[in-house]
Amino acid sequence: GKGGYPHYMLKEIHEQPDVIARTAFDRIDLGAGDVRFEGGGFDDAFCRSVERIQILGCGTALHAGQIAKYLIEGLAHIPVDVDFASEFRYRDPRIVPGTLALAITQSGETADTLAATRLARELGARVASICNVAGSSQVRESDATILTYAGPEIGVASTKAFTAQVAAATLLAIRLARGRGVMHEHKARQLLEEFRMIRPKIESLLTDEAIARTREIARKHAGARGFLFLGRGVNYPVALEGALKLKEIAYVHAEGYAAGEMKHGPIALIDPGMTILAINSVGHVAEKTRANIEQVKARGGVTVSVGSDDLSHSIADSAVPVPATDEWLSPILNSIPLQLIAYHIAEIHGCDIDKPRNLAKSVTVE
Ligand code: M6R
């Protein structure tokens, strides 16, 4: 059942401290400053043999894949392409030797993702998956799998499965980096120690007080004509995911955008009827995103800053502070208030949160 929560979505949002711990912590070997997957998957020889990675998925899973691209390129120095499975399968995609196709899928039964990975294999790629269902078609058709331990996800809007995918992708990036010898043991240990400390930080975003804060933001902005979610770097896909959540459960128009692209068009949309959520955590692009918040404000936009960058909070009209962590781990934390904001706006609009109109949990047909 819903364990006392009014919706599965809210229950699943609250499961995230456990889900992240289950998915990540047993695989972290702090002594070695490394990641160990069950059955010794992704060993050094395998990691060294990967020349290129092609990530495939749909919807929320693809957003996890976009985060994975930043992680794998940044930490393991492997070039990564990411594509919608539905686009990949119907163009004439090029796969170079040494390509690993990486499917990301909660259900393991999404038709487009299965078809795209089959095509990648035909073109010579090996296939790996990040998946939440052990016996699924996707897992059966993969050479290597990293399971997420999110447990069954009932709410159509993916929440815990997404953060678990991001956690799994983070582990994979670190393993690839270590296996290829491009990341020092002590640097990996530092990042993994930070990862091990994430649980109370996730919990702090789920206290009654933290929930009340997101409900307050939702109340203030539920009447906005539209929402623009902005982010940079590893938090750019977090912006895309925040917008998708709002669209799918609250039926409100929302767009995710790379903050640096603002000036190339979307800034024309800004007026007092638009709410702009900027996802900004302390890190190498924080100052840039902060400047974007200022530009939006100067044009009369209503701004909300989400993340660990306190200076952003002091500029924005409202703020959702998120605990500080390593920049690479910030997507897991920043996603949570966005899930809650979408949830509360959907609640205010009286939407059927667990079963949004026109949507199915698994899209097993095209
Ligand atoms: O089961 P999958 O992860 O392959 O599903 C992919 C998408 O259909 C899914 O993430 C969809 O976008 C959700 N409704 C997002 O909340």
Short mmCIF file of C-alpha atoms and ligand atoms in Angstrom, two decimals:
data_model
loop_
_atom_site.label_atom_id
_atom_site.label_comp_id
_atom_site.label_asym_id
_atom_site.label_seq_id
_atom_site.Cartn_x
_atom_site.Cartn_y
_atom_site.Cartn_z
CA GLY A 1 0.00 0.00 0.00
CA LYS A 2 0.83 3.64 0.22
CA GLY A 3 2.25 3.32 3.73
CA GLY A 4 0.11 6.14 5.09
CA TYR A 5 0.96 8.57 2.28
CA PRO A 6 -1.84 10.04 0.15
CA HIS A 7 -0.06 9.03 -3.06
CA TYR A 8 2.51 6.50 -4.20
CA MET A 9 4.53 9.35 -5.62
CA LEU A 10 4.96 10.94 -2.19
CA LYS A 11 5.75 7.57 -0.64
CA GLU A 12 8.37 6.91 -3.31
CA ILE A 13 9.91 10.36 -2.87
CA HIS A 14 10.31 9.52 0.81
CA GLU A 15 11.96 6.19 0.05
CA GLN A 16 14.94 7.88 -1.57
CA PRO A 17 17.29 7.84 1.43
CA ASP A 18 16.94 4.03 1.55
CA VAL A 19 17.01 3.63 -2.22
CA ILE A 20 20.25 5.56 -2.66
CA ALA A 21 21.87 3.73 0.23
CA ARG A 22 20.79 0.35 -1.18
CA THR A 23 21.90 1.16 -4.70
CA ALA A 24 25.24 2.70 -3.85
CA PHE A 25 26.70 1.98 -0.44
CA ASP A 26 27.49 -1.75 -0.65
CA ARG A 27 29.26 -1.12 -3.92
CA ILE A 28 31.58 1.49 -2.46
CA ASP A 29 34.99 0.19 -1.38
CA LEU A 30 36.42 3.09 0.60
CA GLY A 31 39.64 1.24 1.44
CA ALA A 32 40.49 0.83 -2.23
CA GLY A 33 38.92 4.13 -3.29
CA ASP A 34 36.92 2.18 -5.85
CA VAL A 35 33.55 0.75 -6.81
CA ARG A 36 32.80 -2.97 -6.95
CA PHE A 37 29.85 -4.30 -8.87
CA GLU A 38 28.31 -7.69 -8.11
CA GLY A 39 29.98 -10.54 -9.97
CA GLY A 40 33.04 -8.41 -10.74
CA GLY A 41 31.34 -6.67 -13.68
CA PHE A 42 33.10 -3.73 -15.33
CA ASP A 43 36.59 -5.00 -14.47
CA ASP A 44 39.72 -3.08 -15.47
CA ALA A 45 40.14 -4.89 -18.82
CA PHE A 46 36.52 -4.12 -19.75
CA CYS A 47 36.83 -0.47 -18.67
CA ARG A 48 39.99 -0.05 -20.76
CA SER A 49 38.37 -1.56 -23.82
CA VAL A 50 35.60 1.06 -24.01
CA GLU A 51 36.38 3.76 -26.57
CA ARG A 52 33.03 5.44 -26.71
CA ILE A 53 29.67 5.23 -24.96
CA GLN A 54 26.26 5.62 -26.58
CA ILE A 55 23.57 6.19 -23.95
CA LEU A 56 19.98 5.33 -24.90
CA GLY A 57 16.72 5.81 -23.05
CA CYS A 58 13.42 7.68 -22.93
CA GLY A 59 11.90 10.32 -20.69
CA THR A 60 13.23 10.49 -17.18
CA ALA A 61 15.69 7.66 -17.82
CA LEU A 62 17.21 9.70 -20.65
CA HIS A 63 17.67 12.63 -18.25
CA ALA A 64 19.63 10.29 -15.98
CA GLY A 65 21.62 9.43 -19.11
CA GLN A 66 22.37 13.07 -19.77
CA ILE A 67 23.74 13.39 -16.25
CA ALA A 68 25.75 10.21 -16.87
CA LYS A 69 27.35 11.86 -19.89
CA TYR A 70 28.75 14.68 -17.75
CA LEU A 71 29.95 12.20 -15.15
CA ILE A 72 31.59 9.75 -17.55
CA GLU A 73 33.25 12.38 -19.71
CA GLY A 74 34.35 14.41 -16.70
CA LEU A 75 35.60 11.57 -14.51
CA ALA A 76 36.48 8.71 -16.87
CA HIS A 77 37.43 10.79 -19.94
CA ILE A 78 35.44 8.64 -22.35
CA PRO A 79 33.48 10.45 -25.09
CA VAL A 80 29.75 9.93 -24.57
CA ASP A 81 26.77 10.47 -26.86
CA VAL A 82 23.23 10.48 -25.51
CA ASP A 83 20.15 10.03 -27.62
CA PHE A 84 16.46 9.40 -27.31
CA ALA A 85 16.00 5.73 -28.14
CA SER A 86 13.20 6.73 -30.53
CA GLU A 87 15.54 8.98 -32.52
CA PHE A 88 18.50 6.65 -32.50
CA ARG A 89 16.53 3.70 -33.87
CA TYR A 90 15.09 5.55 -36.86
CA ARG A 91 18.11 7.42 -38.07
CA ASP A 92 21.14 5.85 -39.61
CA PRO A 93 23.32 5.90 -36.50
CA ARG A 94 27.08 5.38 -36.66
CA ILE A 95 28.75 3.12 -34.15
CA VAL A 96 32.54 3.12 -34.02
CA PRO A 97 34.52 0.04 -32.87
CA GLY A 98 34.85 -0.10 -29.10
CA THR A 99 31.43 1.46 -28.50
CA LEU A 100 29.47 0.46 -25.44
CA ALA A 101 25.73 1.07 -25.74
CA LEU A 102 24.36 1.92 -22.30
CA ALA A 103 20.60 1.59 -21.92
CA ILE A 104 18.99 3.29 -18.95
CA THR A 105 15.50 2.10 -18.10
CA GLN A 106 13.46 1.64 -14.94
CA SER A 107 11.17 -1.07 -16.30
CA GLY A 108 13.53 -2.76 -18.72
CA GLU A 109 10.55 -3.14 -21.06
CA THR A 110 10.41 0.18 -22.91
CA ALA A 111 9.93 -0.71 -26.60
CA ASP A 112 12.06 2.08 -28.05
CA THR A 113 14.95 1.49 -25.65
CA LEU A 114 14.96 -2.24 -26.40
CA ALA A 115 14.84 -1.63 -30.15
CA ALA A 116 17.57 1.00 -30.04
CA THR A 117 19.92 -1.22 -28.05
CA ARG A 118 19.23 -4.15 -30.40
CA LEU A 119 20.18 -1.91 -33.30
CA ALA A 120 23.34 -0.76 -31.52
CA ARG A 121 24.31 -4.40 -31.03
CA GLU A 122 23.69 -5.20 -34.70
CA LEU A 123 26.01 -2.33 -35.54
CA GLY A 124 28.75 -3.86 -33.41
CA ALA A 125 28.33 -2.32 -29.96
CA ARG A 126 28.44 -4.23 -26.70
CA VAL A 127 25.42 -3.57 -24.51
CA ALA A 128 25.23 -2.60 -20.85
CA SER A 129 22.20 -1.48 -18.88
CA ILE A 130 21.22 0.42 -15.79
CA CYS A 131 17.87 -1.11 -14.89
CA ASN A 132 15.50 -1.52 -11.96
CA VAL A 133 13.96 -4.88 -12.88
CA ALA A 134 16.27 -7.88 -12.61
CA GLY A 135 14.37 -10.27 -14.90
CA SER A 136 13.40 -7.72 -17.55
CA SER A 137 13.96 -8.00 -21.30
CA GLN A 138 16.57 -5.25 -21.16
CA VAL A 139 18.63 -7.08 -18.55
CA ARG A 140 18.34 -10.39 -20.42
CA GLU A 141 19.64 -8.73 -23.57
CA SER A 142 22.60 -7.00 -21.94
CA ASP A 143 26.20 -8.16 -21.58
CA ALA A 144 26.48 -6.34 -18.26
CA THR A 145 23.91 -4.74 -15.98
CA ILE A 146 24.01 -2.42 -13.01
CA LEU A 147 20.78 -2.94 -11.13
CA THR A 148 19.20 -0.05 -9.31
CA TYR A 149 17.59 -1.12 -6.05
CA ALA A 150 14.72 1.33 -6.07
CA GLY A 151 12.10 -1.40 -5.52
CA PRO A 152 8.82 -1.38 -7.42
CA GLU A 153 7.84 2.09 -8.58
CA ILE A 154 4.06 2.47 -8.80
CA GLY A 155 3.64 6.21 -9.42
CA VAL A 156 3.71 6.91 -13.14
CA ALA A 157 6.01 9.86 -12.50
CA SER A 158 9.43 8.43 -11.89
CA THR A 159 11.15 9.73 -8.74
CA LYS A 160 13.15 7.18 -6.75
CA ALA A 161 14.04 5.22 -9.89
CA PHE A 162 15.56 8.39 -11.36
CA THR A 163 17.79 9.25 -8.41
CA ALA A 164 18.80 5.57 -8.24
CA GLN A 165 19.78 5.70 -11.93
CA VAL A 166 21.87 8.79 -11.25
CA ALA A 167 23.51 7.06 -8.29
CA ALA A 168 24.29 4.00 -10.44
CA ALA A 169 25.69 6.20 -13.21
CA THR A 170 27.92 7.96 -10.69
CA LEU A 171 29.30 4.62 -9.53
CA LEU A 172 29.85 3.53 -13.13
CA ALA A 173 31.73 6.74 -13.96
CA ILE A 174 34.02 6.23 -10.97
CA ARG A 175 34.62 2.54 -11.81
CA LEU A 176 35.44 3.43 -15.43
CA ALA A 177 37.78 6.17 -14.24
CA ARG A 178 39.54 3.84 -11.81
CA GLY A 179 39.63 0.91 -14.24
CA ARG A 180 41.24 3.11 -16.88
CA GLY A 181 43.69 4.62 -14.43
CA VAL A 182 42.58 8.21 -15.00
CA MET A 183 41.49 8.93 -11.41
CA HIS A 184 43.74 8.86 -8.39
CA GLU A 185 42.84 6.56 -5.54
CA HIS A 186 42.68 9.44 -3.09
CA LYS A 187 40.48 11.56 -5.32
CA ALA A 188 38.10 8.64 -5.81
CA ARG A 189 38.11 7.97 -2.07
CA GLN A 190 37.21 11.60 -1.36
CA LEU A 191 34.29 11.51 -3.77
CA LEU A 192 33.11 8.14 -2.47
CA GLU A 193 33.36 9.35 1.15
CA GLU A 194 31.20 12.30 0.19
CA PHE A 195 28.78 9.87 -1.45
CA ARG A 196 28.62 7.82 1.78
CA MET A 197 27.56 10.99 3.61
CA ILE A 198 24.62 11.74 1.34
CA ARG A 199 21.91 9.91 3.26
CA PRO A 200 21.28 12.46 6.06
CA LYS A 201 21.39 15.18 3.40
CA ILE A 202 18.60 13.49 1.46
CA GLU A 203 16.69 13.04 4.73
CA SER A 204 17.04 16.75 5.48
CA LEU A 205 15.16 17.49 2.24
CA LEU A 206 12.26 15.32 3.39
CA THR A 207 11.58 16.67 6.88
CA ASP A 208 8.17 18.23 7.57
CA GLU A 209 9.81 21.63 7.49
CA ALA A 210 11.52 21.01 4.14
CA ILE A 211 8.27 19.69 2.65
CA ALA A 212 6.40 22.73 3.95
CA ARG A 213 8.90 24.96 2.22
CA THR A 214 8.34 23.32 -1.16
CA ARG A 215 4.57 23.45 -0.57
CA GLU A 216 4.87 27.17 0.08
CA ILE A 217 6.81 27.68 -3.18
CA ALA A 218 4.16 25.63 -4.99
CA ARG A 219 1.35 27.76 -3.51
CA LYS A 220 3.08 30.95 -4.52
CA HIS A 221 3.71 29.84 -8.10
CA ALA A 222 0.86 27.46 -8.95
CA GLY A 223 -0.84 30.21 -10.95
CA ALA A 224 2.17 31.01 -13.14
CA ARG A 225 1.53 30.95 -16.89
CA GLY A 226 4.63 28.89 -17.44
CA PHE A 227 7.81 27.63 -15.85
CA LEU A 228 11.36 27.72 -17.06
CA PHE A 229 13.87 25.47 -15.33
CA LEU A 230 17.49 26.50 -15.79
CA GLY A 231 20.66 24.64 -14.97
CA ARG A 232 24.22 24.21 -16.13
CA GLY A 233 26.65 21.33 -16.29
CA VAL A 234 25.58 18.28 -14.39
CA ASN A 235 22.50 20.19 -13.20
CA TYR A 236 21.29 21.00 -16.70
CA PRO A 237 19.55 17.62 -17.05
CA VAL A 238 18.15 18.16 -13.53
CA ALA A 239 16.39 21.21 -14.98
CA LEU A 240 14.99 19.07 -17.81
CA GLU A 241 13.73 16.52 -15.33
CA GLY A 242 12.17 19.17 -13.06
CA ALA A 243 10.22 20.49 -16.04
CA LEU A 244 9.12 17.02 -17.12
CA LYS A 245 7.75 16.25 -13.65
CA LEU A 246 5.66 19.41 -13.69
CA LYS A 247 4.32 18.75 -17.18
CA GLU A 248 3.38 15.16 -16.59
CA ILE A 249 1.63 15.38 -13.23
CA ALA A 250 0.45 19.01 -12.98
CA TYR A 251 -0.31 19.59 -16.69
CA VAL A 252 1.49 22.92 -16.56
CA HIS A 253 3.71 24.07 -19.35
CA ALA A 254 7.31 23.91 -18.25
CA GLU A 255 10.53 23.90 -20.14
CA GLY A 256 14.02 22.90 -19.08
CA TYR A 257 16.85 24.88 -20.60
CA ALA A 258 20.60 25.13 -20.39
CA ALA A 259 21.07 28.40 -18.49
CA GLY A 260 23.65 29.61 -20.99
CA GLU A 261 21.13 29.29 -23.82
CA MET A 262 18.74 31.79 -22.22
CA LYS A 263 20.12 34.71 -24.16
CA HIS A 264 19.63 32.85 -27.42
CA GLY A 265 15.85 32.97 -27.32
CA PRO A 266 13.91 31.99 -24.22
CA ILE A 267 14.75 35.24 -22.44
CA ALA A 268 12.11 36.84 -24.68
CA LEU A 269 9.46 34.81 -22.83
CA ILE A 270 10.23 36.37 -19.49
CA ASP A 271 7.67 38.56 -17.79
CA PRO A 272 6.07 38.57 -14.32
CA GLY A 273 3.80 35.67 -15.31
CA MET A 274 6.72 33.28 -15.74
CA THR A 275 8.40 31.47 -12.89
CA ILE A 276 12.05 30.67 -13.42
CA LEU A 277 13.57 27.92 -11.30
CA ALA A 278 17.34 28.02 -11.32
CA ILE A 279 19.13 24.91 -10.13
CA ASN A 280 22.49 26.04 -8.86
CA SER A 281 24.89 24.28 -6.54
CA VAL A 282 28.36 25.29 -5.49
CA GLY A 283 30.74 24.29 -8.26
CA HIS A 284 32.64 25.46 -11.30
CA VAL A 285 29.61 26.95 -13.11
CA ALA A 286 27.79 28.44 -10.09
CA GLU A 287 28.86 31.99 -10.87
CA LYS A 288 27.57 31.69 -14.44
CA THR A 289 24.15 30.47 -13.39
CA ARG A 290 24.01 33.21 -10.74
CA ALA A 291 24.50 35.76 -13.51
CA ASN A 292 21.58 34.20 -15.40
CA ILE A 293 19.35 34.60 -12.33
CA GLU A 294 20.27 38.28 -12.28
CA GLN A 295 19.45 38.66 -15.98
CA VAL A 296 16.05 37.04 -15.49
CA LYS A 297 15.28 39.28 -12.53
CA ALA A 298 16.29 42.37 -14.46
CA ARG A 299 13.62 41.47 -17.03
CA GLY A 300 10.84 41.08 -14.50
CA GLY A 301 10.89 37.29 -14.18
CA VAL A 302 10.00 35.65 -10.88
CA THR A 303 12.90 33.53 -9.68
CA VAL A 304 13.32 30.57 -7.37
CA SER A 305 16.78 29.20 -6.68
CA VAL A 306 17.27 25.57 -5.77
CA GLY A 307 20.63 24.20 -4.70
CA SER A 308 23.57 24.82 -2.40
CA ASP A 309 24.71 28.17 -3.81
CA ASP A 310 23.80 30.66 -1.06
CA LEU A 311 24.62 33.66 -3.22
CA SER A 312 21.94 32.53 -5.69
CA HIS A 313 19.47 32.36 -2.83
CA SER A 314 20.23 35.94 -1.87
CA ILE A 315 19.50 37.14 -5.42
CA ALA A 316 16.38 35.08 -6.15
CA ASP A 317 12.83 35.93 -5.01
CA SER A 318 12.57 32.64 -3.14
CA ALA A 319 15.01 29.91 -2.27
CA VAL A 320 15.10 26.20 -1.58
CA PRO A 321 18.45 25.55 0.08
CA VAL A 322 19.94 22.12 -0.50
CA PRO A 323 22.87 20.76 1.55
CA ALA A 324 26.32 21.15 0.08
CA THR A 325 28.03 18.15 -1.45
CA ASP A 326 30.51 17.46 -4.22
CA GLU A 327 29.30 19.04 -7.46
CA TRP A 328 29.16 15.56 -9.08
CA LEU A 329 26.69 14.39 -6.45
CA SER A 330 24.52 17.50 -6.45
CA PRO A 331 21.93 16.21 -9.01
CA ILE A 332 20.71 13.57 -6.56
CA LEU A 333 19.97 16.22 -3.93
CA ASN A 334 18.70 18.95 -6.22
CA SER A 335 16.16 16.65 -7.87
CA ILE A 336 14.25 16.09 -4.64
CA PRO A 337 12.79 19.59 -4.06
CA LEU A 338 11.83 19.67 -7.76
CA GLN A 339 9.88 16.43 -7.33
CA LEU A 340 8.12 17.93 -4.33
CA ILE A 341 7.33 21.23 -6.05
CA ALA A 342 5.74 19.34 -8.97
CA TYR A 343 3.85 17.12 -6.53
CA HIS A 344 2.40 20.07 -4.60
CA ILE A 345 1.44 22.02 -7.73
CA ALA A 346 -0.35 18.91 -9.04
CA GLU A 347 -2.10 18.61 -5.68
CA ILE A 348 -3.21 22.25 -5.80
CA HIS A 349 -4.61 21.72 -9.30
CA GLY A 350 -6.42 18.58 -8.15
CA CYS A 351 -4.64 16.30 -10.61
CA ASP A 352 -4.60 12.50 -10.44
CA ILE A 353 -1.00 12.39 -9.26
CA ASP A 354 -0.29 8.67 -9.43
CA LYS A 355 -2.08 8.18 -12.74
CA PRO A 356 -1.65 11.26 -14.88
CA ARG A 357 -3.93 11.47 -17.89
CA ASN A 358 -2.78 9.90 -21.16
CA LEU A 359 0.31 8.31 -19.59
CA ALA A 360 1.29 4.70 -19.00
CA LYS A 361 3.90 3.52 -16.53
CA SER A 362 5.74 1.49 -19.15
CA VAL A 363 5.60 2.34 -22.79
CA THR A 364 5.93 -1.18 -24.16
CA VAL A 365 4.48 -0.31 -27.56
CA GLU A 366 5.57 2.50 -29.81
O1 M6R B 1 10.84 2.24 -17.78
P1 M6R B 1 11.67 3.32 -18.44
O2 M6R B 1 12.64 3.93 -17.50
O3 M6R B 1 12.34 2.83 -19.69
O4 M6R B 1 10.63 4.43 -18.85
C1 M6R B 1 11.06 5.55 -19.59
C2 M6R B 1 10.01 6.63 -19.61
O5 M6R B 1 8.82 6.15 -20.18
C3 M6R B 1 9.70 7.17 -18.21
O6 M6R B 1 10.85 7.63 -17.57
C4 M6R B 1 8.68 8.31 -18.29
O7 M6R B 1 9.26 9.44 -18.88
C5 M6R B 1 8.12 8.63 -16.90
N1 M6R B 1 6.72 8.88 -16.94
C6 M6R B 1 8.82 9.80 -16.27
O8 M6R B 1 8.29 10.19 -15.05
#
